[in-house]
Structure formats: structure tokens, C-alpha cells
């Protein structure tokens, strides 16, 4: 006769395999083949920059060791005069392939752009991620940036 897992006494239950070596904050991720491992989660970090037409930076802190998988930008109004260049750095080092050009021609509120980093995209817990606007466009256009971090 099989015993239901729910009927096993607390003292006889076991943690998932790998629990002893998992670090704080890791979650169990199934591999789809009846197994898996503990990993840091994938998170989205979001930060707003007011008036990307002014050269400036905004920062966000990496909550754990990860890689920046994708960088998104979305604007709240049309750009005027020129395209806007956005770059991303980790502790002062440029993220390879992390540049976004927000095109002025035909731009409108809700325009979404993205970049898929190709190098220097690994962060450690507590690293500073800087998003930099060149300030090339005119007008007052706010932007929201979302970085997708996949835990190592």
C-alpha cells in the first residue's frame, strides 16, 4: 500500500535534492525532465528617467549575481529634433551590445525599444547598473527602462 506524501510525518519528510548546497534566495527550477536545480530567479528591474533629452544617468542595484538578458526602454511622448542614444554600464564598464537608439522620426508615446547584451553583462550582488542618456533629443520626454536579469 502506497503512502501519500501528505501523510508522512514532518520528521520523516525530506528537502528537495540540492537543498543542502543551495544559497539564500535560490528557487527550485524544473528542467522539464523530472529533475532540476536551485537557481537565482529571473527578475525585472525598472527605473524611470525624467527628460531623456537632458544628458544624465539613473542607477539601479543588482539584487544578486546574474546576467543582464534584455534591456527595454519605453517613452511617454514623441521625441523631437534627434534620435536619443542610451548606454548601459555596470560599475563604470560599458555593457557590450547594451546600447539603445530611440528613433525620433515617427516616435510616439508608448514606443518600445530593446537591446540584447552580448558582453560585459554579468553583475554581482550590489553592483551598480547605470543607464545613461546622451541628451541629444529635445522636448521633455520621460522614459522607463526595464532590465531583465537571469540569475546565475
mmCIF file of C-alpha atoms in Angstrom, residues 2-51:
data_model
loop_
_atom_site.group_PDB
_atom_site.id
_atom_site.type_symbol
_atom_site.label_atom_id
_atom_site.label_comp_id
_atom_site.label_asym_id
_atom_site.label_seq_id
_atom_site.Cartn_x
_atom_site.Cartn_y
_atom_site.Cartn_z
ATOM 1 C CA UNK A 2 1.404 3.361 -1.037
ATOM 2 C CA UNK A 3 1.637 6.150 1.489
ATOM 3 C CA UNK A 4 0.513 9.614 0.444
ATOM 4 C CA UNK A 5 3.215 12.256 0.801
ATOM 5 C CA UNK A 6 0.838 14.413 2.822
ATOM 6 C CA UNK A 7 0.615 11.622 5.414
ATOM 7 C CA UNK A 8 4.376 11.452 6.033
ATOM 8 C CA UNK A 9 5.305 12.827 9.476
ATOM 9 C CA UNK A 10 7.259 16.108 9.478
ATOM 10 C CA UNK A 11 10.348 14.430 10.930
ATOM 11 C CA UNK A 12 10.425 11.958 8.036
ATOM 12 C CA UNK A 13 9.934 14.444 5.176
ATOM 13 C CA UNK A 14 12.911 15.495 3.103
ATOM 14 C CA UNK A 15 14.004 18.668 1.367
ATOM 15 C CA UNK A 16 14.340 18.649 -2.435
ATOM 16 C CA UNK A 17 17.648 17.280 -3.687
ATOM 17 C CA UNK A 18 20.289 20.011 -3.772
ATOM 18 C CA UNK A 19 18.746 21.937 -0.853
ATOM 19 C CA UNK A 20 21.842 21.457 1.297
ATOM 20 C CA UNK A 21 24.049 23.310 -1.200
ATOM 21 C CA UNK A 22 21.507 25.965 -2.278
ATOM 22 C CA UNK A 23 22.274 29.558 -1.337
ATOM 23 C CA UNK A 24 19.859 32.041 0.203
ATOM 24 C CA UNK A 25 17.311 33.311 -2.286
ATOM 25 C CA UNK A 26 17.635 30.472 -4.778
ATOM 26 C CA UNK A 27 14.497 28.759 -6.022
ATOM 27 C CA UNK A 28 13.934 25.280 -7.437
ATOM 28 C CA UNK A 29 13.761 25.369 -11.238
ATOM 29 C CA UNK A 30 12.477 22.297 -13.035
ATOM 30 C CA UNK A 31 14.355 21.189 -16.155
ATOM 31 C CA UNK A 32 11.246 19.541 -17.647
ATOM 32 C CA UNK A 33 12.845 16.089 -17.421
ATOM 33 C CA UNK A 34 11.711 15.151 -13.900
ATOM 34 C CA UNK A 35 14.652 16.928 -12.297
ATOM 35 C CA UNK A 36 16.001 20.431 -11.837
ATOM 36 C CA UNK A 37 18.258 22.534 -9.666
ATOM 37 C CA UNK A 38 18.271 25.522 -7.348
ATOM 38 C CA UNK A 39 18.941 28.817 -9.135
ATOM 39 C CA UNK A 40 18.596 32.503 -8.572
ATOM 40 C CA UNK A 41 15.312 33.734 -10.059
ATOM 41 C CA UNK A 42 14.835 35.889 -13.136
ATOM 42 C CA UNK A 43 13.732 39.403 -12.183
ATOM 43 C CA UNK A 44 12.818 42.648 -13.877
ATOM 44 C CA UNK A 45 14.400 45.834 -12.543
ATOM 45 C CA UNK A 46 12.628 49.012 -13.579
ATOM 46 C CA UNK A 47 13.821 52.598 -13.303
ATOM 47 C CA UNK A 48 12.416 55.853 -14.683
ATOM 48 C CA UNK A 49 14.436 58.667 -16.227
ATOM 49 C CA UNK A 50 12.817 62.075 -16.417
ATOM 50 C CA UNK A 51 13.533 64.005 -19.617
#
